[in-house]
Short mmCIF file of C-alpha atoms in Angstrom, two decimals:
data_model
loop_
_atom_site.label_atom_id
_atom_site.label_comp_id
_atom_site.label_asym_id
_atom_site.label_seq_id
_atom_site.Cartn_x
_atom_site.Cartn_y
_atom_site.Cartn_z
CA UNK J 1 0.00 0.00 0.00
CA UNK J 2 1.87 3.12 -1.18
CA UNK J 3 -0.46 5.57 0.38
CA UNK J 4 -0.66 5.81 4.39
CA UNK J 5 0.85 2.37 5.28
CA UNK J 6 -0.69 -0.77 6.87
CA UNK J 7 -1.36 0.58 10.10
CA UNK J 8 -4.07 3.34 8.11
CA UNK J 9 -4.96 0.67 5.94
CA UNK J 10 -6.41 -1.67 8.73
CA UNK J 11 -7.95 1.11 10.49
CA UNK J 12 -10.20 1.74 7.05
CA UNK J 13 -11.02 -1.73 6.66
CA UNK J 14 -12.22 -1.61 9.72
CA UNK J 15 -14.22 1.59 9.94
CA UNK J 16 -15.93 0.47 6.71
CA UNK J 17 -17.50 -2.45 8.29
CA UNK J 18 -19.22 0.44 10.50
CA UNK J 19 -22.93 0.74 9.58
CA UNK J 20 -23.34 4.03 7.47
CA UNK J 21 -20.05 4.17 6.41
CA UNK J 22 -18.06 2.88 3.56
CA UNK J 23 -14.68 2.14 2.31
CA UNK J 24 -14.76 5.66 0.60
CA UNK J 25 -16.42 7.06 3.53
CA UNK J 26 -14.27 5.63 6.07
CA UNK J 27 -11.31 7.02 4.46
CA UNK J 28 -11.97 10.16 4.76
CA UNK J 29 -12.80 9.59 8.28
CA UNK J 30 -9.46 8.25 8.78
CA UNK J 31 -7.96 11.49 6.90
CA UNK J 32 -9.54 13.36 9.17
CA UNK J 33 -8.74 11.85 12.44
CA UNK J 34 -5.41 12.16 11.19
CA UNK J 35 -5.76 15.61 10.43
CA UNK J 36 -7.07 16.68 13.61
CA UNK J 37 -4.45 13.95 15.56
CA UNK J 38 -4.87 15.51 18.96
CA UNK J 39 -8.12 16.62 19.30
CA UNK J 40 -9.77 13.82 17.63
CA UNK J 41 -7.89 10.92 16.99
CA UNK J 42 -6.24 10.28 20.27
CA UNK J 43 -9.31 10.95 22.56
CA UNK J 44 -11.37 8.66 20.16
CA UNK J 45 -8.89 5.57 20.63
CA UNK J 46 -8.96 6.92 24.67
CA UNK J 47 -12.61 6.51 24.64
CA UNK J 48 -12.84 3.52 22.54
CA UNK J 49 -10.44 1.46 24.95
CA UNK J 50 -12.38 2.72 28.11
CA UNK J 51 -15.46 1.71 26.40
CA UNK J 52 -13.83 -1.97 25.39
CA UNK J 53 -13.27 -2.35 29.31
CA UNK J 54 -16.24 -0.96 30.62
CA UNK J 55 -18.83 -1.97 28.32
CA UNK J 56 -21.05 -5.05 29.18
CA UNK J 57 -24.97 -6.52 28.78
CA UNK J 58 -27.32 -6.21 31.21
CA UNK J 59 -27.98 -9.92 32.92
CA UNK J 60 -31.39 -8.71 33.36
CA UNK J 61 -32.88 -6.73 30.55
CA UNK J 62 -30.47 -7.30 27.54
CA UNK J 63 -29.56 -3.42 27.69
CA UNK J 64 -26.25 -2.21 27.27
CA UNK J 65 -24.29 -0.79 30.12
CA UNK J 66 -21.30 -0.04 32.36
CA UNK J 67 -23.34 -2.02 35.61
CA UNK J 68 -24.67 -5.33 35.27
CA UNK J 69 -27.80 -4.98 36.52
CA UNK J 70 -28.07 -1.88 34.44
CA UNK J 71 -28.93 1.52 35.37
CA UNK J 72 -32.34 1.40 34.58
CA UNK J 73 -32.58 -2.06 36.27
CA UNK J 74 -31.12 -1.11 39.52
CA UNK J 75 -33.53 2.27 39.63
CA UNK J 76 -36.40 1.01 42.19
CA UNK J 77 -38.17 4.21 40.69
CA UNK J 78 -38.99 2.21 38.03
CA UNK J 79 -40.57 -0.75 39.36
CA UNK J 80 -43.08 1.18 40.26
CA UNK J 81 -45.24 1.77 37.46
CA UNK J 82 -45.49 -1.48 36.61
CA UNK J 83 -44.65 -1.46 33.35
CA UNK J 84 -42.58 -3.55 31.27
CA UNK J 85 -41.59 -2.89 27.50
CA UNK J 86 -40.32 -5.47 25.30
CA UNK J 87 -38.71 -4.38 22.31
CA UNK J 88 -36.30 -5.59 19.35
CA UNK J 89 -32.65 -3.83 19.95
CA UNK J 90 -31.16 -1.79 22.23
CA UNK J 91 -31.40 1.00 19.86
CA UNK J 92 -35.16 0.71 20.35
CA UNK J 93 -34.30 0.79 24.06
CA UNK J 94 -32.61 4.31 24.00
CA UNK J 95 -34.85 5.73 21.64
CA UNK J 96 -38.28 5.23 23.88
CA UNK J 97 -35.85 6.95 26.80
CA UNK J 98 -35.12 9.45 24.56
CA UNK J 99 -38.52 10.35 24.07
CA UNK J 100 -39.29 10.58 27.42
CA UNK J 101 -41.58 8.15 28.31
CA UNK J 102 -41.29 7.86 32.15
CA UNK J 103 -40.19 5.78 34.82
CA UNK J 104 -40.25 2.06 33.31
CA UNK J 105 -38.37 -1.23 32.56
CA UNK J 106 -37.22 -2.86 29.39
CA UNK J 107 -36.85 -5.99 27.82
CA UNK J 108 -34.58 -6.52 24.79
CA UNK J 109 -35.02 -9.72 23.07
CA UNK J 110 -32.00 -8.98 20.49
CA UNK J 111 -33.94 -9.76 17.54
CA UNK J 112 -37.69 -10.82 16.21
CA UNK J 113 -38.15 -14.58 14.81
CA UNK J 114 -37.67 -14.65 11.28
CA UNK J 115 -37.48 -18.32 10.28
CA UNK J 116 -35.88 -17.66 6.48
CA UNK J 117 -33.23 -16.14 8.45
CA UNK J 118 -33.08 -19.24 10.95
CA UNK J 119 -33.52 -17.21 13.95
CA UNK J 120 -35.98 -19.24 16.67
CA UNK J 121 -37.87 -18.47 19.80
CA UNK J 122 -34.20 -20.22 21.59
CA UNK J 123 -32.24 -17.44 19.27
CA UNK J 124 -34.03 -14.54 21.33
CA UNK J 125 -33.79 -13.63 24.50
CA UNK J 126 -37.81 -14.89 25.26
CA UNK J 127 -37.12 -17.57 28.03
CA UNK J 128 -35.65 -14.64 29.94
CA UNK J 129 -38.80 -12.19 29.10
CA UNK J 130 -41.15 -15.03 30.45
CA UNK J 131 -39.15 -15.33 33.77
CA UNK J 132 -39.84 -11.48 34.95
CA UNK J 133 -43.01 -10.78 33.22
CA UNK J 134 -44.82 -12.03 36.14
CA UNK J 135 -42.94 -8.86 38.15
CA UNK J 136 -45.08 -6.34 36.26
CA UNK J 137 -48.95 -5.29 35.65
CA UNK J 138 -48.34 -4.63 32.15
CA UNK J 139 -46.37 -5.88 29.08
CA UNK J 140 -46.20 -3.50 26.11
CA UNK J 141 -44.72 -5.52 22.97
CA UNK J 142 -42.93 -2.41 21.31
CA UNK J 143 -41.68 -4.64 18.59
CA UNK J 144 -41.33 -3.17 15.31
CA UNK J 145 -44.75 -2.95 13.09
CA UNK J 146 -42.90 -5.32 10.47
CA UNK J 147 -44.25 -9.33 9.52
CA UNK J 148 -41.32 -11.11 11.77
CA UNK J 149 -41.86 -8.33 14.69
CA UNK J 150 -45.92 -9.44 14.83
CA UNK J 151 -45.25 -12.71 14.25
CA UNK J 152 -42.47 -12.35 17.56
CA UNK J 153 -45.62 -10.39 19.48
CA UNK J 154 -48.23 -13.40 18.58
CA UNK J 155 -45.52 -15.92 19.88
CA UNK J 156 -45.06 -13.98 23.38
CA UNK J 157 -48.31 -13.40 23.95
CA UNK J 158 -48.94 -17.14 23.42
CA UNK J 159 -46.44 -17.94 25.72
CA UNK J 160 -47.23 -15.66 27.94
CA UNK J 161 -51.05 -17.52 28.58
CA UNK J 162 -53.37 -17.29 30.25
CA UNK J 163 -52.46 -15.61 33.82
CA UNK J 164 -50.11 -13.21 32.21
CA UNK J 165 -50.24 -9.73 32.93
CA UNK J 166 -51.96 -7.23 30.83
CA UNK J 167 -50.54 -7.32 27.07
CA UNK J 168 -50.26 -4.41 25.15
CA UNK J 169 -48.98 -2.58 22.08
CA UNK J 170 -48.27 0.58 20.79
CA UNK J 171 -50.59 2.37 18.71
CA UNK J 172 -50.47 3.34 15.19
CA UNK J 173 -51.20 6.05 13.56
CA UNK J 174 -49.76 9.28 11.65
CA UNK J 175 -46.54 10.57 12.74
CA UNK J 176 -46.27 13.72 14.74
CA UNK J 177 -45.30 16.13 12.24
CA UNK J 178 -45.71 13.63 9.55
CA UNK J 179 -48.08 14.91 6.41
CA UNK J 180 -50.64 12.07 5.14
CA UNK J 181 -49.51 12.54 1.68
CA UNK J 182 -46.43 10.14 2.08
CA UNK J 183 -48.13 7.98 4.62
CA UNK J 184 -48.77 4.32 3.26
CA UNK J 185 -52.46 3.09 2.96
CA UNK J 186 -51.94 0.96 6.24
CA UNK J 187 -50.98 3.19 8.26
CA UNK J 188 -53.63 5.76 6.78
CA UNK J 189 -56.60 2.82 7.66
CA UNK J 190 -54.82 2.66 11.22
CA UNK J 191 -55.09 6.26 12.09
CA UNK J 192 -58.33 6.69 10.73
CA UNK J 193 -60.03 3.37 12.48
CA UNK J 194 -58.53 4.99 15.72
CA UNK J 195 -59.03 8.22 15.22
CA UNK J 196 -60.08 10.20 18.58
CA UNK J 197 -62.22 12.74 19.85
CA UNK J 198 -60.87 16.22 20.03
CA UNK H 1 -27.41 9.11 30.98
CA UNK H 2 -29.39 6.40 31.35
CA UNK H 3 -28.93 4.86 28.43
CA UNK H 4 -25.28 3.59 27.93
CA UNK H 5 -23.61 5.26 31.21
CA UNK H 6 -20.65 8.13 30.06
CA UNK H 7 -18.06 6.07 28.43
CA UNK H 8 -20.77 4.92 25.76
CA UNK H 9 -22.41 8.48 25.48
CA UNK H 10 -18.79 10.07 25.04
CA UNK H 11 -17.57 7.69 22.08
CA UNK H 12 -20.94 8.56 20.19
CA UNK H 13 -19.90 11.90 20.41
CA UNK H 14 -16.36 11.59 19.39
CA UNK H 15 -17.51 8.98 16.52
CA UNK H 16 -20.19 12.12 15.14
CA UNK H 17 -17.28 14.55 15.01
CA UNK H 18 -16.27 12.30 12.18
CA UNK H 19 -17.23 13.41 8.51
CA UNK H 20 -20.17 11.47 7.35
CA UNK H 21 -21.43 10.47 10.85
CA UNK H 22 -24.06 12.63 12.67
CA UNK H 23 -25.49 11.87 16.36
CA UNK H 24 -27.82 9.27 15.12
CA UNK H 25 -25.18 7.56 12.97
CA UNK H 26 -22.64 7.60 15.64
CA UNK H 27 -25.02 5.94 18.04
CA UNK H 28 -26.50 3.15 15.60
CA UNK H 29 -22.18 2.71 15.10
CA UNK H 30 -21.47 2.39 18.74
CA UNK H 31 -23.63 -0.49 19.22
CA UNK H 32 -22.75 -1.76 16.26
CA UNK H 33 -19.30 -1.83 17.72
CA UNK H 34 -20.87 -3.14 21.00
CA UNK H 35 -22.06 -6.26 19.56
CA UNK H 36 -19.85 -7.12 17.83
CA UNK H 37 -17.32 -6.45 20.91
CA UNK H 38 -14.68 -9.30 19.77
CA UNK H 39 -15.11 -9.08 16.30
CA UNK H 40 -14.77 -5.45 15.89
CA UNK H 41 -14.61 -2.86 18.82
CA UNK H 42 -11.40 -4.77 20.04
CA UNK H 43 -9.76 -4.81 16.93
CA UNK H 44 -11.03 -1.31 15.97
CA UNK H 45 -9.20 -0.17 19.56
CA UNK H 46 -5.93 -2.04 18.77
CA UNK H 47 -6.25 -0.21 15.00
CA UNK H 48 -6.93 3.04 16.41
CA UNK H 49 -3.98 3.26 19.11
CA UNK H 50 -1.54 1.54 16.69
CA UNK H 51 -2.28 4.12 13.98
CA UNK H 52 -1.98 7.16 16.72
CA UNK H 53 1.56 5.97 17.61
CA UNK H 54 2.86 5.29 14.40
CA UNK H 55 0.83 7.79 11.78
CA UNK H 56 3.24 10.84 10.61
CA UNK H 57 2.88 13.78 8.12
CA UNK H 58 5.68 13.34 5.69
CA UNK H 59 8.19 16.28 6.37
CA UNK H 60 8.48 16.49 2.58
CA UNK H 61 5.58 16.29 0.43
CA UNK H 62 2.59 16.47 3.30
CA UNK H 63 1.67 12.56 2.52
CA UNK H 64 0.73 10.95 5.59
CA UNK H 65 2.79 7.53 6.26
CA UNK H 66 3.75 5.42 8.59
CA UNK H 67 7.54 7.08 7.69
CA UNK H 68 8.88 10.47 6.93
CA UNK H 69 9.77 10.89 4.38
CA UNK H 70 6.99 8.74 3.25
CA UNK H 71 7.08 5.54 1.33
CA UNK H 72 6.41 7.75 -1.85
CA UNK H 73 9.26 10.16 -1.03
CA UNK H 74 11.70 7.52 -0.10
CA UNK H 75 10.88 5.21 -3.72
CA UNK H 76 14.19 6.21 -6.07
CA UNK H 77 11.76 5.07 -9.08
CA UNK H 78 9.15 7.36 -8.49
CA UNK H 79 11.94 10.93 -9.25
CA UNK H 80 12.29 9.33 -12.92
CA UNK H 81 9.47 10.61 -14.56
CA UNK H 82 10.50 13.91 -12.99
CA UNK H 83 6.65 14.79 -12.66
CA UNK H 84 5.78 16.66 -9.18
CA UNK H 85 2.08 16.36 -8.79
CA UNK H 86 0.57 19.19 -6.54
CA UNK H 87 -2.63 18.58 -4.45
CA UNK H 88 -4.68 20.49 -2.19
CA UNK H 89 -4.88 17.42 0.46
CA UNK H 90 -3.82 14.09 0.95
CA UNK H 91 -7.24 12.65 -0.43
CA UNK H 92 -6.45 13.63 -3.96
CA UNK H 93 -3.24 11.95 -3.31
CA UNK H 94 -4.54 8.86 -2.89
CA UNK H 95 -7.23 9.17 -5.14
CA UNK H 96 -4.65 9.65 -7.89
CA UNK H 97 -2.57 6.65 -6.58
CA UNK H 98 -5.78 4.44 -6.88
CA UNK H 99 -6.09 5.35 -10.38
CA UNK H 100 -2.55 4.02 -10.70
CA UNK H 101 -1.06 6.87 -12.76
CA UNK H 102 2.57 5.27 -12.58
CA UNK H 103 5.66 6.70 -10.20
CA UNK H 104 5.11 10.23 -10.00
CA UNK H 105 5.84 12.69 -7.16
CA UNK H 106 3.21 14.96 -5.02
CA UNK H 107 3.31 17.56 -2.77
CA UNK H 108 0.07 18.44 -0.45
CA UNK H 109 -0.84 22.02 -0.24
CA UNK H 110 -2.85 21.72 2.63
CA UNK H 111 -5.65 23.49 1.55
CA UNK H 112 -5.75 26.51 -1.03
CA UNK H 113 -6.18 30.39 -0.39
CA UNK H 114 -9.40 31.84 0.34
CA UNK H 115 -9.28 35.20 1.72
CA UNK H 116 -12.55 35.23 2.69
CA UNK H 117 -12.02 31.80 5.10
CA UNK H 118 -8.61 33.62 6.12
CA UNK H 119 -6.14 31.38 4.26
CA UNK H 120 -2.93 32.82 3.07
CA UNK H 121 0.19 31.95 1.44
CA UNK H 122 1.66 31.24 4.77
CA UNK H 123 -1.26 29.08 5.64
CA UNK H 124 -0.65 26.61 3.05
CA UNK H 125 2.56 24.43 2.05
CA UNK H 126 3.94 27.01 -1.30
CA UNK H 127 7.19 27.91 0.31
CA UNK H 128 8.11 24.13 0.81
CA UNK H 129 6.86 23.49 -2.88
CA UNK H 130 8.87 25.95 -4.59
CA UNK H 131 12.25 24.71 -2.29
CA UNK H 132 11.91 21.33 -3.96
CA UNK H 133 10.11 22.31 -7.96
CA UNK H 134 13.92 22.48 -9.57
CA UNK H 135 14.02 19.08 -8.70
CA UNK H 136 11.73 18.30 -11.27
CA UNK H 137 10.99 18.45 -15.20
CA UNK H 138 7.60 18.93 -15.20
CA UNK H 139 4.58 20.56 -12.08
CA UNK H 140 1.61 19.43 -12.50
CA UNK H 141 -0.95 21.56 -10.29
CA UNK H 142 -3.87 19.03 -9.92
CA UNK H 143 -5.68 21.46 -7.98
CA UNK H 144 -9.31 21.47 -7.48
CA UNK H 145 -11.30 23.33 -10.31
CA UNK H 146 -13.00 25.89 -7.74
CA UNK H 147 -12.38 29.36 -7.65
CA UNK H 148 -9.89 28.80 -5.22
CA UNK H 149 -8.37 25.69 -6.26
CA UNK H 150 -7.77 28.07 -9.29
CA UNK H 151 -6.85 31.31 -7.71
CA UNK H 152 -4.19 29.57 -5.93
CA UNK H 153 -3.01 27.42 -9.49
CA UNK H 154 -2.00 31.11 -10.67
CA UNK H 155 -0.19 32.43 -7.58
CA UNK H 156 2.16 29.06 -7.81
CA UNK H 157 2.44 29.92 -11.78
CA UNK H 158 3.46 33.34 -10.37
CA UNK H 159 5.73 32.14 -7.63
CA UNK H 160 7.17 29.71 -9.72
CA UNK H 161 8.40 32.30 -12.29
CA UNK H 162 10.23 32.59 -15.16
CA UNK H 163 12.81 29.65 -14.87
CA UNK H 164 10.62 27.39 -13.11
CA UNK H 165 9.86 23.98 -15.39
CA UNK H 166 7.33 23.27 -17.18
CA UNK H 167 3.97 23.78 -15.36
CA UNK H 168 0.69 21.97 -16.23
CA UNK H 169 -2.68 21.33 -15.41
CA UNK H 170 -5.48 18.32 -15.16
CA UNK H 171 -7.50 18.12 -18.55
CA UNK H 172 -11.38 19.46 -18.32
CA UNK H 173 -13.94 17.44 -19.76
CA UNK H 174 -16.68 14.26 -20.28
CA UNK H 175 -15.89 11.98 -17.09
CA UNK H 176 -15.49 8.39 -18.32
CA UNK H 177 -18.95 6.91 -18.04
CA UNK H 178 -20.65 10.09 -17.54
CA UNK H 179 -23.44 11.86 -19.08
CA UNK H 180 -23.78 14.43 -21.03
CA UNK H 181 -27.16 15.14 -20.24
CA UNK H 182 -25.84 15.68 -16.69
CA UNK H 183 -22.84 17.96 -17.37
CA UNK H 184 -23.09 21.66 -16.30
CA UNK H 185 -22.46 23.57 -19.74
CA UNK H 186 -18.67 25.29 -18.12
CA UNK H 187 -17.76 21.07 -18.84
CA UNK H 188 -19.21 20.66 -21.79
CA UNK H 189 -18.12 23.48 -23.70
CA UNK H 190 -14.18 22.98 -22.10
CA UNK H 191 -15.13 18.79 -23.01
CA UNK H 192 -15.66 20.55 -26.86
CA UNK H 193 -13.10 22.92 -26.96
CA UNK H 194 -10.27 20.05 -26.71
CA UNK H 195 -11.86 17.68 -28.53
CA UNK H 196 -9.31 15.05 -30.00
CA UNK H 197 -9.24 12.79 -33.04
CA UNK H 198 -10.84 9.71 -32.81
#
């Protein structure tokens, strides 16, 4: 490699398996963290190796943490609504506490079934989900509105039986801030089907 | 922060400073990175501090290497063709490397002037440039074609002066596979005004 040497070579392979960024795109990341060598590059490969140490998966809830029960786990503030909400990833996780939804727990199942893809009700984390459910008053699957996250609601709430806390999900509907014009049929059918009272 | 704990929340924000990665990107990246901790945040971490210790600028041309001078600098084979390529940053560099134009010379500029953004002579690598040009036959300013890529293509000319050697410039015209359709009309007419034999 006659431009930048193995050592930059290796560290764009590597970016470029990054999701959103490509080999083209990841070298000019590279170029810049070079670029700005002391402001960026350094604290990045500071933060990354404090992260490698410090970085594990929540025992309980599938989140990702520093603790193990996680924060959110540990915080008896948020036992005490009751409420428990199952969704696909992580990033699902950190987006509903983003929005601001209030003191509750999580599940993460790390994935929906999808049996094309081979992943089974043993390749998510569902055993786990049926363990603690009985802890709450309310189960809100917040899977994603796809085929394989219904089909992965259906098969919890079958497991889940007959004694199982209340089983919700969330509603659909028209984005806030969203204009109908681009909205698909479905969703359009949704939102008008449960359309409120002003 | 809830979500992650502070050595998580501080790589997504070093990871967004990067070009092509925004808040949202860096976070979808960091747990990327998170699950796939063996795979790739370890190795990405080993990359990233073995690139910090051993990355350089070359002390000639601006390349950066491993090495200064870099491997370019060092290669006896490349000062043949006596063609000193002259780039505004050490992306065109290697873009000009991929396209395997044969053992040529460079030197990085750094940047180009642009009064209004504050950039001088002294702000960008000319002084070094015109130490080394009477090393070479031919100086080919591969510039950007911007105003300022152009503005500072004359004050080298000028800088260069009279017995400086022979100083040239990338061809305009039709990029290989484009379209004409798609061309803005400063192309197109530059595209026709050198048109060649067939």
């Amino acid at each position: 490699m006659a431009h930048g040497g193995p050592e930059i070579e290796q560290l764009i392979q590597l970016l470029a398996r990054l999701p959103g960024l490509g080999p083209r795109s990841a070298r000019r990341a590279v170029l810049h963290l070079v670029k700005k060598k002391e402001q960026l590059m350094i604290p990045l490969s500071a933060a990354l190796d404090r992260a490698v140490m410090a970085v594990r998966t929540c025992e309980v809830c599938g989140n990702i943490d520093t603790t193990s029960p996680c924060l959110i786990c540990a915080d008896p503030r948020r036992s005490e609504s009751g409420m428990l909400i199952v969704v696909e990833d992580v990033a699902d996780l950190w987006a509903l506490e983003r929005a601001g939804i209030g003191a509750v727990k999580y599940h993460v199942l790390g994935g929906v079934l999808s049996p094309l893809d081979g992943v089974g009700p043993d390749d998510i984390s569902v055993e786990a989900l049926l363990m603690r459910a009985h802890e709450f008053s309310e189960i809100v699957l917040a899977v994603n509105a796809t085929v394989e996250g219904q089909t992965t609601a259906h098969y919890i709430t079958d497991r889940l039986g007959e004694d199982a806390p209340k089983i919700t999900r969330l509603a659909h509907g028209v984005p806030v801030g969203g204009e109908l014009d681009y909205l698909d049929e479905g969703t359009l059918s949704q939102a008008l089907r449960a359309r409120t009272a002003i």
